[in-house]
Amino acid sequence: MSAGSLPRILAVAKNAFREAVRDRVLYNLIVFVLLITASAIFLGELTAGQEARVIVNLGLTAMLIFGTFIAIFVGVSLVWKEIEKRTVYAIFSKPVGRGEYIIGKFIGLSATLLLNTIVMGVGVSLALLYVGNTSLAASIWPTVLLIFLELTIITAVAILFSSFSTPALSALLTFLVFVIGHFSTALRELSRDMASEAARLLFSGLYYIMPNFSHFSFATEAANGMTPNSAMLGGSIVYAVVYNIILITVTVVIFSRRNFK
Amino acid sequence: MEYAIEIKGLTKDYETGFWRKKKVRALEDLTLKVRRGIIFGFLGGNGAGKTTTIKTLMRLQFPTAGSATILGHDIADVQMHQRIGYCPENPYFYDYLTARELLSHFGELFGIPSSDRFDKCETLLGAVGLDPKDRGKQLRKFSKGMLQRVGLAQALLNDPEVVFFDEPMSGLDPVGRREIRELIAGLRDKGTTVFMSTHILADIEALCDEVAILRKGKLAAAGDLAELLAGHEGDRVLEVNVQSVRADAIQDEVDLIAGAELFQKPNGVAIQISDESDLEAVLAVTRRHGGSLISVQPVKQSLEDLFVNESND
């Protein structure tokens, strides 16, 4: 990495974003919009008076699930595909460091997810305005930010696995991290309750290594009109940034040693 | 003298197998120096180690042993890549981009200012003969030959001082080959060092100043092309091609000429002689048997002979 790294990182990021857009990744938004529109129109009537809460719950959950699918499926193939198709040959014969490339890819996919999340957030807000809940339409946004931060961690995990493994295995492993990350508290409790020392060490080790996505889970509270306080928001931002830096650093170390056949 | 490329003892092993890893040596102790401003041909059969060498120089693979410098800088120096170009064998690029977008993207990686990028890309795409109407098409719609042209264009984007072409004529039709041959010759005229691997010996003969021949990962021969060919020339100096005559009809008479050898050809015969003064005698024999002369030409050890000798022990 050098002083002139930034333009190259941004060039790689821009291209990764363009690839995702041209590969029709953002088409998921159509499904999302249909889902939200349908829920705004129909579900509200079924649950009389609770329509806004249903829209927020459904919208934010769908935002996380759709985003996770994109992060996993685009993330795991992002680097692998380039090695398989040999497009990396032309890239690394240019003055592009392997670290610059990985960081660029991460930023590019994160930007895609940011756009995706913002459009979905706007969709949920519009649905809330449609059912007449102006305050919720505004108060969901800090929670939307938390969801985006979680997606960046899933992206970094996917890219890490794809730097040394096949897409299928990487997708499976990333999905496992996603699931375990959501049961992080359970892991800690398990580590406390275990009788054997080895099991206790294993579960507490997993607890510390695996991302703790409870820092980013606020959908249920948001549906009740609550917003994360600044301490939670700030803590989650720092957590995501530090966690991503560690993951990307490990990825760069692995990727820098790779031979391309 | 600073060489464009200096390779010292470069060795590359591949590991094969999953559980029981076995080492396969693709390149062994390759030492080579390439002068600046020449076209250097890198020859060898399939699996001889040509692509392995180029990929190692491009830091796509790491050497097991040995070192190399390009323009005096270690190959691990990323910034040195600002001054070199590379077109891989059967190049493949982001197929969702158009040829223009791809070159523009690579231009960004080289730090070419956006104001210059468009003109630069258009000039290069023109130089490699890519039709203007194809430049805005996504690369997924490109034929192999068109991709090859894009590959050559992107290798020249930064006006490199040294350029590496791995099988640059691959996928091109005869007209395309001729155009690219002229392009490569033009690079030498500009002072660019060209390091090219190819299977097409005619291109080597037409273009290269120096060559190296690899055999099973080892250097078999290297040096000035003319000297290498001269060193391998045979005893015979002239070949007389005659039609409308059969070899068995004149065999006995040709045998009387010292150093002459007769070959049956589809429409006649070829007689190689070691002394120019025997030419009249050979012509007299063929005339007597009703043969008509097609050509008399000097016998030259072809690059093909050299290649076959050096690459198949």
PDB file of N, CA and C in Angstrom, chain A residues 82-133:
ATOM      1  N   GLU A  82     -12.829 -14.228 -10.491  1.00  0.00           N
ATOM      2  CA  GLU A  82     -11.750 -13.547 -11.218  1.00  0.00           C
ATOM      3  C   GLU A  82     -10.521 -14.441 -11.373  1.00  0.00           C
ATOM      4  N   ILE A  83     -10.300 -15.289 -10.375  1.00  0.00           N
ATOM      5  CA  ILE A  83      -9.152 -16.200 -10.478  1.00  0.00           C
ATOM      6  C   ILE A  83      -9.479 -17.288 -11.503  1.00  0.00           C
ATOM      7  N   GLU A  84     -10.713 -17.831 -11.388  1.00  0.00           N
ATOM      8  CA  GLU A  84     -11.149 -18.906 -12.296  1.00  0.00           C
ATOM      9  C   GLU A  84     -11.132 -18.443 -13.747  1.00  0.00           C
ATOM     10  N   LYS A  85     -11.666 -17.250 -13.992  1.00  0.00           N
ATOM     11  CA  LYS A  85     -11.766 -16.751 -15.371  1.00  0.00           C
ATOM     12  C   LYS A  85     -10.478 -16.078 -15.827  1.00  0.00           C
ATOM     13  N   ARG A  86      -9.532 -15.974 -14.946  1.00  0.00           N
ATOM     14  CA  ARG A  86      -8.218 -15.417 -15.236  1.00  0.00           C
ATOM     15  C   ARG A  86      -8.255 -13.916 -15.541  1.00  0.00           C
ATOM     16  N   THR A  87      -9.311 -13.242 -15.086  1.00  0.00           N
ATOM     17  CA  THR A  87      -9.330 -11.783 -15.284  1.00  0.00           C
ATOM     18  C   THR A  87      -8.316 -11.101 -14.365  1.00  0.00           C
ATOM     19  N   VAL A  88      -7.886 -11.798 -13.311  1.00  0.00           N
ATOM     20  CA  VAL A  88      -6.871 -11.203 -12.413  1.00  0.00           C
ATOM     21  C   VAL A  88      -5.522 -11.037 -13.114  1.00  0.00           C
ATOM     22  N   TYR A  89      -5.278 -11.819 -14.156  1.00  0.00           N
ATOM     23  CA  TYR A  89      -3.985 -11.734 -14.837  1.00  0.00           C
ATOM     24  C   TYR A  89      -3.697 -10.305 -15.298  1.00  0.00           C
ATOM     25  N   ALA A  90      -4.700  -9.745 -15.986  1.00  0.00           N
ATOM     26  CA  ALA A  90      -4.489  -8.401 -16.513  1.00  0.00           C
ATOM     27  C   ALA A  90      -4.433  -7.378 -15.375  1.00  0.00           C
ATOM     28  N   ILE A  91      -5.143  -7.645 -14.281  1.00  0.00           N
ATOM     29  CA  ILE A  91      -5.158  -6.684 -13.163  1.00  0.00           C
ATOM     30  C   ILE A  91      -3.788  -6.617 -12.487  1.00  0.00           C
ATOM     31  N   PHE A  92      -3.233  -7.776 -12.134  1.00  0.00           N
ATOM     32  CA  PHE A  92      -2.003  -7.754 -11.342  1.00  0.00           C
ATOM     33  C   PHE A  92      -0.737  -7.543 -12.175  1.00  0.00           C
ATOM     34  N   SER A  93      -0.893  -7.515 -13.498  1.00  0.00           N
ATOM     35  CA  SER A  93       0.268  -7.116 -14.288  1.00  0.00           C
ATOM     36  C   SER A  93       0.366  -5.592 -14.289  1.00  0.00           C
ATOM     37  N   LYS A  94      -0.670  -4.946 -13.782  1.00  0.00           N
ATOM     38  CA  LYS A  94      -0.662  -3.479 -13.664  1.00  0.00           C
ATOM     39  C   LYS A  94      -0.213  -3.119 -12.244  1.00  0.00           C
ATOM     40  N   PRO A  95       0.090  -1.850 -12.010  1.00  0.00           N
ATOM     41  CA  PRO A  95       0.614  -1.514 -10.675  1.00  0.00           C
ATOM     42  C   PRO A  95      -0.464  -1.550  -9.577  1.00  0.00           C
ATOM     43  N   VAL A  96      -1.094  -2.694  -9.437  1.00  0.00           N
ATOM     44  CA  VAL A  96      -2.164  -2.847  -8.442  1.00  0.00           C
ATOM     45  C   VAL A  96      -1.706  -3.860  -7.403  1.00  0.00           C
ATOM     46  N   GLY A  97      -1.666  -3.444  -6.145  1.00  0.00           N
ATOM     47  CA  GLY A  97      -1.281  -4.360  -5.075  1.00  0.00           C
ATOM     48  C   GLY A  97      -2.438  -5.299  -4.749  1.00  0.00           C
ATOM     49  N   ARG A  98      -2.101  -6.458  -4.212  1.00  0.00           N
ATOM     50  CA  ARG A  98      -3.175  -7.404  -3.880  1.00  0.00           C
ATOM     51  C   ARG A  98      -4.081  -6.836  -2.787  1.00  0.00           C
ATOM     52  N   GLY A  99      -3.475  -6.085  -1.865  1.00  0.00           N
ATOM     53  CA  GLY A  99      -4.264  -5.455  -0.804  1.00  0.00           C
ATOM     54  C   GLY A  99      -5.229  -4.427  -1.377  1.00  0.00           C
ATOM     55  N   GLU A 100      -4.728  -3.641  -2.314  1.00  0.00           N
ATOM     56  CA  GLU A 100      -5.579  -2.610  -2.936  1.00  0.00           C
ATOM     57  C   GLU A 100      -6.780  -3.267  -3.620  1.00  0.00           C
ATOM     58  N   TYR A 101      -6.507  -4.384  -4.245  1.00  0.00           N
ATOM     59  CA  TYR A 101      -7.565  -5.106  -4.973  1.00  0.00           C
ATOM     60  C   TYR A 101      -8.648  -5.599  -4.008  1.00  0.00           C
ATOM     61  N   ILE A 102      -8.224  -6.239  -2.913  1.00  0.00           N
ATOM     62  CA  ILE A 102      -9.193  -6.787  -1.952  1.00  0.00           C
ATOM     63  C   ILE A 102     -10.009  -5.663  -1.315  1.00  0.00           C
ATOM     64  N   ILE A 103      -9.332  -4.587  -0.921  1.00  0.00           N
ATOM     65  CA  ILE A 103     -10.046  -3.468  -0.291  1.00  0.00           C
ATOM     66  C   ILE A 103     -11.039  -2.864  -1.296  1.00  0.00           C
ATOM     67  N   GLY A 104     -10.584  -2.726  -2.540  1.00  0.00           N
ATOM     68  CA  GLY A 104     -11.459  -2.183  -3.576  1.00  0.00           C
ATOM     69  C   GLY A 104     -12.707  -3.035  -3.777  1.00  0.00           C
ATOM     70  N   LYS A 105     -12.502  -4.350  -3.816  1.00  0.00           N
ATOM     71  CA  LYS A 105     -13.637  -5.265  -3.998  1.00  0.00           C
ATOM     72  C   LYS A 105     -14.616  -5.122  -2.828  1.00  0.00           C
ATOM     73  N   PHE A 106     -14.065  -5.044  -1.621  1.00  0.00           N
ATOM     74  CA  PHE A 106     -14.907  -4.925  -0.427  1.00  0.00           C
ATOM     75  C   PHE A 106     -15.717  -3.623  -0.480  1.00  0.00           C
ATOM     76  N   ILE A 107     -15.047  -2.528  -0.834  1.00  0.00           N
ATOM     77  CA  ILE A 107     -15.750  -1.238  -0.890  1.00  0.00           C
ATOM     78  C   ILE A 107     -16.824  -1.269  -1.991  1.00  0.00           C
ATOM     79  N   GLY A 108     -16.487  -1.866  -3.120  1.00  0.00           N
ATOM     80  CA  GLY A 108     -17.438  -1.922  -4.234  1.00  0.00           C
ATOM     81  C   GLY A 108     -18.705  -2.678  -3.874  1.00  0.00           C
ATOM     82  N   LEU A 109     -18.530  -3.833  -3.231  1.00  0.00           N
ATOM     83  CA  LEU A 109     -19.715  -4.618  -2.855  1.00  0.00           C
ATOM     84  C   LEU A 109     -20.472  -3.937  -1.716  1.00  0.00           C
ATOM     85  N   SER A 110     -19.734  -3.308  -0.810  1.00  0.00           N
ATOM     86  CA  SER A 110     -20.400  -2.581   0.276  1.00  0.00           C
ATOM     87  C   SER A 110     -21.229  -1.425  -0.280  1.00  0.00           C
ATOM     88  N   ALA A 111     -20.686  -0.756  -1.312  1.00  0.00           N
ATOM     89  CA  ALA A 111     -21.424   0.355  -1.933  1.00  0.00           C
ATOM     90  C   ALA A 111     -22.701  -0.160  -2.590  1.00  0.00           C
ATOM     91  N   THR A 112     -22.612  -1.343  -3.201  1.00  0.00           N
ATOM     92  CA  THR A 112     -23.803  -1.944  -3.815  1.00  0.00           C
ATOM     93  C   THR A 112     -24.855  -2.203  -2.729  1.00  0.00           C
ATOM     94  N   LEU A 113     -24.384  -2.758  -1.611  1.00  0.00           N
ATOM     95  CA  LEU A 113     -25.307  -3.065  -0.518  1.00  0.00           C
ATOM     96  C   LEU A 113     -25.874  -1.785   0.093  1.00  0.00           C
ATOM     97  N   LEU A 114     -25.045  -0.737   0.123  1.00  0.00           N
ATOM     98  CA  LEU A 114     -25.526   0.537   0.671  1.00  0.00           C
ATOM     99  C   LEU A 114     -26.671   1.070  -0.184  1.00  0.00           C
ATOM    100  N   LEU A 115     -26.461   1.053  -1.493  1.00  0.00           N
ATOM    101  CA  LEU A 115     -27.505   1.527  -2.408  1.00  0.00           C
ATOM    102  C   LEU A 115     -28.767   0.675  -2.236  1.00  0.00           C
ATOM    103  N   ASN A 116     -28.561  -0.637  -2.192  1.00  0.00           N
ATOM    104  CA  ASN A 116     -29.676  -1.568  -2.039  1.00  0.00           C
ATOM    105  C   ASN A 116     -30.455  -1.277  -0.739  1.00  0.00           C
ATOM    106  N   THR A 117     -29.694  -1.078   0.340  1.00  0.00           N
ATOM    107  CA  THR A 117     -30.322  -0.851   1.639  1.00  0.00           C
ATOM    108  C   THR A 117     -31.057   0.486   1.661  1.00  0.00           C
ATOM    109  N   ILE A 118     -30.444   1.512   1.057  1.00  0.00           N
ATOM    110  CA  ILE A 118     -31.100   2.830   1.043  1.00  0.00           C
ATOM    111  C   ILE A 118     -32.417   2.763   0.264  1.00  0.00           C
ATOM    112  N   VAL A 119     -32.373   2.118  -0.905  1.00  0.00           N
ATOM    113  CA  VAL A 119     -33.596   2.033  -1.711  1.00  0.00           C
ATOM    114  C   VAL A 119     -34.676   1.260  -0.929  1.00  0.00           C
ATOM    115  N   MET A 120     -34.271   0.198  -0.255  1.00  0.00           N
ATOM    116  CA  MET A 120     -35.233  -0.566   0.537  1.00  0.00           C
ATOM    117  C   MET A 120     -35.769   0.284   1.690  1.00  0.00           C
ATOM    118  N   GLY A 121     -34.865   1.050   2.320  1.00  0.00           N
ATOM    119  CA  GLY A 121     -35.286   1.918   3.423  1.00  0.00           C
ATOM    120  C   GLY A 121     -36.301   2.937   2.939  1.00  0.00           C
ATOM    121  N   VAL A 122     -36.042   3.496   1.760  1.00  0.00           N
ATOM    122  CA  VAL A 122     -36.983   4.464   1.185  1.00  0.00           C
ATOM    123  C   VAL A 122     -38.327   3.778   0.930  1.00  0.00           C
ATOM    124  N   GLY A 123     -38.267   2.525   0.435  1.00  0.00           N
ATOM    125  CA  GLY A 123     -39.492   1.756   0.176  1.00  0.00           C
ATOM    126  C   GLY A 123     -40.301   1.572   1.453  1.00  0.00           C
ATOM    127  N   VAL A 124     -39.620   1.212   2.537  1.00  0.00           N
ATOM    128  CA  VAL A 124     -40.319   0.997   3.811  1.00  0.00           C
ATOM    129  C   VAL A 124     -40.905   2.320   4.307  1.00  0.00           C
ATOM    130  N   SER A 125     -40.102   3.394   4.202  1.00  0.00           N
ATOM    131  CA  SER A 125     -40.583   4.707   4.654  1.00  0.00           C
ATOM    132  C   SER A 125     -41.821   5.147   3.866  1.00  0.00           C
ATOM    133  N   LEU A 126     -41.770   4.918   2.545  1.00  0.00           N
ATOM    134  CA  LEU A 126     -42.920   5.302   1.711  1.00  0.00           C
ATOM    135  C   LEU A 126     -44.152   4.495   2.096  1.00  0.00           C
ATOM    136  N   ALA A 127     -43.944   3.194   2.381  1.00  0.00           N
ATOM    137  CA  ALA A 127     -45.077   2.344   2.783  1.00  0.00           C
ATOM    138  C   ALA A 127     -45.657   2.848   4.109  1.00  0.00           C
ATOM    139  N   LEU A 128     -44.745   3.292   5.008  1.00  0.00           N
ATOM    140  CA  LEU A 128     -45.205   3.806   6.298  1.00  0.00           C
ATOM    141  C   LEU A 128     -45.974   5.115   6.119  1.00  0.00           C
ATOM    142  N   LEU A 129     -45.487   5.937   5.209  1.00  0.00           N
ATOM    143  CA  LEU A 129     -46.199   7.193   4.927  1.00  0.00           C
ATOM    144  C   LEU A 129     -47.574   6.887   4.336  1.00  0.00           C
ATOM    145  N   TYR A 130     -47.627   5.861   3.518  1.00  0.00           N
ATOM    146  CA  TYR A 130     -48.894   5.440   2.877  1.00  0.00           C
ATOM    147  C   TYR A 130     -49.936   5.028   3.924  1.00  0.00           C
ATOM    148  N   VAL A 131     -49.437   4.341   4.971  1.00  0.00           N
ATOM    149  CA  VAL A 131     -50.387   3.945   6.016  1.00  0.00           C
ATOM    150  C   VAL A 131     -50.503   5.024   7.107  1.00  0.00           C
ATOM    151  N   GLY A 132     -49.845   6.171   6.858  1.00  0.00           N
ATOM    152  CA  GLY A 132     -50.047   7.336   7.724  1.00  0.00           C
ATOM    153  C   GLY A 132     -49.191   7.400   8.970  1.00  0.00           C
ATOM    154  N   ASN A 133     -48.077   6.649   9.041  1.00  0.00           N
ATOM    155  CA  ASN A 133     -47.235   6.723  10.229  1.00  0.00           C
ATOM    156  C   ASN A 133     -45.940   7.499   9.924  1.00  0.00           C
TER     157      ASN A 133
END
